[in-house]
PDB file of C-alpha atoms in Angstrom:
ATOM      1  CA  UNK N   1     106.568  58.004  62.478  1.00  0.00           C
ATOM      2  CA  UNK N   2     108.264  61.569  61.939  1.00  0.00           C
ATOM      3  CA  UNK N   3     108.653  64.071  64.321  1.00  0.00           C
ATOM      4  CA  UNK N   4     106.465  66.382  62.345  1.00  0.00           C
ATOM      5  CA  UNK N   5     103.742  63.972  62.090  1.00  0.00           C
ATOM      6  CA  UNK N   6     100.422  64.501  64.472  1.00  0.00           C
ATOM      7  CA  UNK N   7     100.420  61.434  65.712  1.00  0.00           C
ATOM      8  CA  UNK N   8     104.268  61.780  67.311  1.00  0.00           C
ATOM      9  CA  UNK N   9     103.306  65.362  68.208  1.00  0.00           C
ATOM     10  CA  UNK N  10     100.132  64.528  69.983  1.00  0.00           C
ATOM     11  CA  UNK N  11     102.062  61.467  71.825  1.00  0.00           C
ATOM     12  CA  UNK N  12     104.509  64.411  73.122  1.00  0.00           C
ATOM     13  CA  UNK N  13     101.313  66.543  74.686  1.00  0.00           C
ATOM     14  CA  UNK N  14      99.806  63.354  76.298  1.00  0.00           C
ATOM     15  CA  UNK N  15     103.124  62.285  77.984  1.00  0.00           C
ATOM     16  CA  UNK N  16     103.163  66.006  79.075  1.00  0.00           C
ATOM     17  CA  UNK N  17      99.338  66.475  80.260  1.00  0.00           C
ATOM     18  CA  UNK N  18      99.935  62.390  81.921  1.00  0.00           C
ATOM     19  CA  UNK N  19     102.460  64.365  84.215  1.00  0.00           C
ATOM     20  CA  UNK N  20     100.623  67.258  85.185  1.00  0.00           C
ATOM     21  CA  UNK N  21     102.643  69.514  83.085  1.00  0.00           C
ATOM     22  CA  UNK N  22     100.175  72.097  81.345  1.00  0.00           C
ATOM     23  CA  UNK N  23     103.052  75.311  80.290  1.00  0.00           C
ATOM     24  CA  UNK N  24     104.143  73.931  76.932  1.00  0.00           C
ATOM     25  CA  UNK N  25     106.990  76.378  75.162  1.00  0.00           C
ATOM     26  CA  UNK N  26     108.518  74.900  71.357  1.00  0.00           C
ATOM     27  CA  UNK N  27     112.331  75.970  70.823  1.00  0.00           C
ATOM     28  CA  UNK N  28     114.473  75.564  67.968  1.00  0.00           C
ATOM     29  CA  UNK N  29     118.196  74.469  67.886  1.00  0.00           C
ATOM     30  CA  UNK N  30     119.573  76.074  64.660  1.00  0.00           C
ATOM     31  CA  UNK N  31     123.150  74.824  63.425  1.00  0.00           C
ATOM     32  CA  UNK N  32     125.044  76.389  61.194  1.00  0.00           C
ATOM     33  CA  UNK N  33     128.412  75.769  60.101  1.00  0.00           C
ATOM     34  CA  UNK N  34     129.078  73.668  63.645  1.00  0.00           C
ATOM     35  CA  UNK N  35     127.383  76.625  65.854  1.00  0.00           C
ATOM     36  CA  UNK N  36     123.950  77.063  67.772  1.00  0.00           C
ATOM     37  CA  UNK N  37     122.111  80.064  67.257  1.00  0.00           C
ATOM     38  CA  UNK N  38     121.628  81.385  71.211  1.00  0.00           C
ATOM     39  CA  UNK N  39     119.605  84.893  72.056  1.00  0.00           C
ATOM     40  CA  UNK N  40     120.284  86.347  75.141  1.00  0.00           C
ATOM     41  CA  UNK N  41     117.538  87.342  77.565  1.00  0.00           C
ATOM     42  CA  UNK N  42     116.657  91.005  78.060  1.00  0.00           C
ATOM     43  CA  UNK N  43     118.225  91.871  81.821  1.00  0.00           C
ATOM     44  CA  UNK N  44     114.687  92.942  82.937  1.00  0.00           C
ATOM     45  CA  UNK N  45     113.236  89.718  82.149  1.00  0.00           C
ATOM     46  CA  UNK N  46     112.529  86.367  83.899  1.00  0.00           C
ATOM     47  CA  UNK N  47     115.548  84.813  84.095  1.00  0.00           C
ATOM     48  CA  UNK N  48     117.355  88.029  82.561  1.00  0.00           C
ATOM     49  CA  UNK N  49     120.620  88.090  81.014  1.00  0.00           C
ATOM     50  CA  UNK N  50     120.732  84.230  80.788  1.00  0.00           C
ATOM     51  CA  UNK N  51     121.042  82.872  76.619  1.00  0.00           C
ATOM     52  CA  UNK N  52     118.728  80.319  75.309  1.00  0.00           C
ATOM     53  CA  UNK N  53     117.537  79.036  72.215  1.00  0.00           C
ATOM     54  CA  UNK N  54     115.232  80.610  70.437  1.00  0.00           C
ATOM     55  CA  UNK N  55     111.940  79.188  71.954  1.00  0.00           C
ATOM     56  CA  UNK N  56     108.206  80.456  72.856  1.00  0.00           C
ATOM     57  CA  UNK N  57     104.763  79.192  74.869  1.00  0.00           C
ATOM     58  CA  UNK N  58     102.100  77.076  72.485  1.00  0.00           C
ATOM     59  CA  UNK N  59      99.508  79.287  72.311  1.00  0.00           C
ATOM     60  CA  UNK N  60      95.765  78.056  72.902  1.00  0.00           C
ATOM     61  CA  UNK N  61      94.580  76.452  69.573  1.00  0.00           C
ATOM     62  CA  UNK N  62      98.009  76.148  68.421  1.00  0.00           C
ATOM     63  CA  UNK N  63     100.305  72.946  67.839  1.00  0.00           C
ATOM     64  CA  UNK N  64     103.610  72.663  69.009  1.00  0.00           C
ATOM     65  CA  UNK N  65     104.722  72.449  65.480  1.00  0.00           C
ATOM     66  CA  UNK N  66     103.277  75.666  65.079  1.00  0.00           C
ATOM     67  CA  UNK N  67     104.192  77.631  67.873  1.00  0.00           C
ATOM     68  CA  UNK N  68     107.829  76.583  66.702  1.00  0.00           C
ATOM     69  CA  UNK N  69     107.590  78.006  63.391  1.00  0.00           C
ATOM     70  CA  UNK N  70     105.503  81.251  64.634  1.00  0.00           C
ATOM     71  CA  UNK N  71     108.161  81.628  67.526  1.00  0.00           C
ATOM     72  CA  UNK N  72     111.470  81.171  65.128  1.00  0.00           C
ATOM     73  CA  UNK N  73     110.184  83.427  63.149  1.00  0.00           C
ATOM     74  CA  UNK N  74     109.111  86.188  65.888  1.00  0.00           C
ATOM     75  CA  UNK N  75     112.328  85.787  67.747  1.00  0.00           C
ATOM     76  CA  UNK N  76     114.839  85.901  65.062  1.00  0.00           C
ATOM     77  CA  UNK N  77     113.074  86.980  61.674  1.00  0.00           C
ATOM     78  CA  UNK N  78     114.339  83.343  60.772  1.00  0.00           C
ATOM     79  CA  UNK N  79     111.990  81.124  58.767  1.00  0.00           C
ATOM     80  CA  UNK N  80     112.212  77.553  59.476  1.00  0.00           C
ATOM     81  CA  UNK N  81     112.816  75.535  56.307  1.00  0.00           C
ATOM     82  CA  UNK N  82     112.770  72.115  57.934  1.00  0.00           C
ATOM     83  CA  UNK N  83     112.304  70.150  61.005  1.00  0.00           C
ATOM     84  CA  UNK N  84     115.203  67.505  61.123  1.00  0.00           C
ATOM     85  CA  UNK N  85     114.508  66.162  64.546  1.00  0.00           C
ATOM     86  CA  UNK N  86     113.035  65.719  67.919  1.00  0.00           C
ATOM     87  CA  UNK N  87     115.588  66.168  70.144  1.00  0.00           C
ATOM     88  CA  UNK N  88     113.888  66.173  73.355  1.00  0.00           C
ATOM     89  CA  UNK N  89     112.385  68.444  76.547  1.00  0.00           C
ATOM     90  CA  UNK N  90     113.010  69.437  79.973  1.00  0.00           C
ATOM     91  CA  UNK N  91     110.787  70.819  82.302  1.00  0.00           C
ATOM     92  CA  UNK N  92     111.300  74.102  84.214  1.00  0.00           C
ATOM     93  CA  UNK N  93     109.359  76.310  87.305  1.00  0.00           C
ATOM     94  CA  UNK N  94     107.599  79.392  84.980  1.00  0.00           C
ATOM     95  CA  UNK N  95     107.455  82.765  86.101  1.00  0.00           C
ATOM     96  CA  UNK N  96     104.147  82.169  87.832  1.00  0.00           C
ATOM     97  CA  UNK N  97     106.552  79.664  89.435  1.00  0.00           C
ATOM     98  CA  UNK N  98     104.062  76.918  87.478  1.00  0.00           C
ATOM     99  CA  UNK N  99     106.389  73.415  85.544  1.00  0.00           C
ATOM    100  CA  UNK N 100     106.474  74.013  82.239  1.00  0.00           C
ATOM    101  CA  UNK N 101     107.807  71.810  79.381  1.00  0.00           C
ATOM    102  CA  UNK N 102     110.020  72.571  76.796  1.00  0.00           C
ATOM    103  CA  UNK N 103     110.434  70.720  73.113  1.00  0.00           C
ATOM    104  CA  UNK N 104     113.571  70.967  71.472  1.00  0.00           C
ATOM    105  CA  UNK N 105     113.809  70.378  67.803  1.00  0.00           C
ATOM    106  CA  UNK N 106     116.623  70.286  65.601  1.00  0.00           C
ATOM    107  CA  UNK N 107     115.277  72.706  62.540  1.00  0.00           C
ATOM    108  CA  UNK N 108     117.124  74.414  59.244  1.00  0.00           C
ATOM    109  CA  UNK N 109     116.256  78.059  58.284  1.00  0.00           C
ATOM    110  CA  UNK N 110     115.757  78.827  54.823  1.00  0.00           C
ATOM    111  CA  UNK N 111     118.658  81.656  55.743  1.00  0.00           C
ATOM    112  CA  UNK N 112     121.052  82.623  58.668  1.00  0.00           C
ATOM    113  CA  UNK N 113     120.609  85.862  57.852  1.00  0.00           C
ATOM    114  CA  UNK N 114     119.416  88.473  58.703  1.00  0.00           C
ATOM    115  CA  UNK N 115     118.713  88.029  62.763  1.00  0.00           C
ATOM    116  CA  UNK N 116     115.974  90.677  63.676  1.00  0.00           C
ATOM    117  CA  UNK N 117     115.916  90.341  67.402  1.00  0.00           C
ATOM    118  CA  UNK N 118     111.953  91.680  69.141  1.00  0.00           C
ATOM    119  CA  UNK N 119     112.613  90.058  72.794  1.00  0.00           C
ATOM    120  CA  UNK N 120     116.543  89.628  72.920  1.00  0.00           C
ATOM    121  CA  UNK N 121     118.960  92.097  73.334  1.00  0.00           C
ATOM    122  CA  UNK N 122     121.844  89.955  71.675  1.00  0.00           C
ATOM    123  CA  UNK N 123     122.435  87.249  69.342  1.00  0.00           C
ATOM    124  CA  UNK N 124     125.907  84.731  68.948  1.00  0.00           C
ATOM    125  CA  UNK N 125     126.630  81.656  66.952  1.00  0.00           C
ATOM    126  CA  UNK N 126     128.532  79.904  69.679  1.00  0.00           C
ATOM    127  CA  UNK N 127     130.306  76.448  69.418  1.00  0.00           C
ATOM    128  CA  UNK N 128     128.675  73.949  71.484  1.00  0.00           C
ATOM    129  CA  UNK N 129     132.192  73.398  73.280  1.00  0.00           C
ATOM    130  CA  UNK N 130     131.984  76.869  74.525  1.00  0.00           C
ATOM    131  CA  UNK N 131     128.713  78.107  75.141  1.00  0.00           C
ATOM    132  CA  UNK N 132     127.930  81.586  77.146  1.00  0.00           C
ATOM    133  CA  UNK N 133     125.831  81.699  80.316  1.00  0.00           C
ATOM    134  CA  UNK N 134     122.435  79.157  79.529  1.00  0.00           C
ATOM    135  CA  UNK N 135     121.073  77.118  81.705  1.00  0.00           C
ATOM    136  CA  UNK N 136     122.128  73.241  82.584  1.00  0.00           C
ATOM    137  CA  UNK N 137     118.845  72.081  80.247  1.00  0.00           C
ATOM    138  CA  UNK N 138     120.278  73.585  77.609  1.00  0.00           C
ATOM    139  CA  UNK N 139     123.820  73.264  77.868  1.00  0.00           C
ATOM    140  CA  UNK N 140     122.729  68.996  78.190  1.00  0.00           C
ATOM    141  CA  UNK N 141     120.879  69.536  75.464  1.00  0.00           C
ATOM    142  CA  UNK N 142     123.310  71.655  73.029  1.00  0.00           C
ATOM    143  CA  UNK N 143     126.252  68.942  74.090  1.00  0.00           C
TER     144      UNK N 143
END
């Protein structure tokens, strides 16, 4: 079964709703030339200041498949050209102070360039060996 298949992508919102999770965000690990592309949080946000991968909630009505493509695309002007993997989640306390879960897939863009940020104030290609300020999820998962 693929990661991009329904059936593995429904599997991945049953585990989720089986543990009470109900906040469902897709994110996207880019690579490129041995770097991650990482977007830094705007310093008035949740969580401000702190770089993640680009990532975004599943809206109602929307797959998680979806929501990764629509967020990519929102958050960096990137268009995904493939999904290459499932590499994953991690569950975090929201804003609302509510668990959400996060899936990480490994994606290609059809180009690296160029990065128009909307909800980030900055934008690196950092070596997984020396990642910026993110959080422990992602560092575990970037490593």
């Amino acid at each position: 079964m693929t990661v991009t298949s329904p059936e593995f992508v429904a599997g991945l919102v049953a585990d989720a709703e089986a543990a009470g999770i109900t906040g469902f965000v897709a994110a996207a690990v880019i690579n490129h030339d041995g770097r991650v592309l990482l977007v830094r949080r705007n310093p008035d946000d949740y969580m401000g200041g702190l770089w993640e991968i680009p990532s975004g909630t599943v809206e109602a009505g929307e797959t998680i498949l979806d929501a990764l493509h629509r967020e990519t695309e929102e958050e960096t002007g990137l268009t995904i050209d493939q999904v290459t993997g499932y590499l994953g989640h991690f569950d975090y306390t929201n804003s609302r102070g509510g668990t959400t879960r996060q899936f990480n897939f490994a994606v290609t863009v059809e180009k690296t360039e160029p990065i128009v940020l909307t909800e980030h104030d900055a934008h690196q290609w950092a070596e997984p060996g020396s990642l910026p300020e993110v959080s422990d999820a992602v560092r575990n998962l970037i490593r």
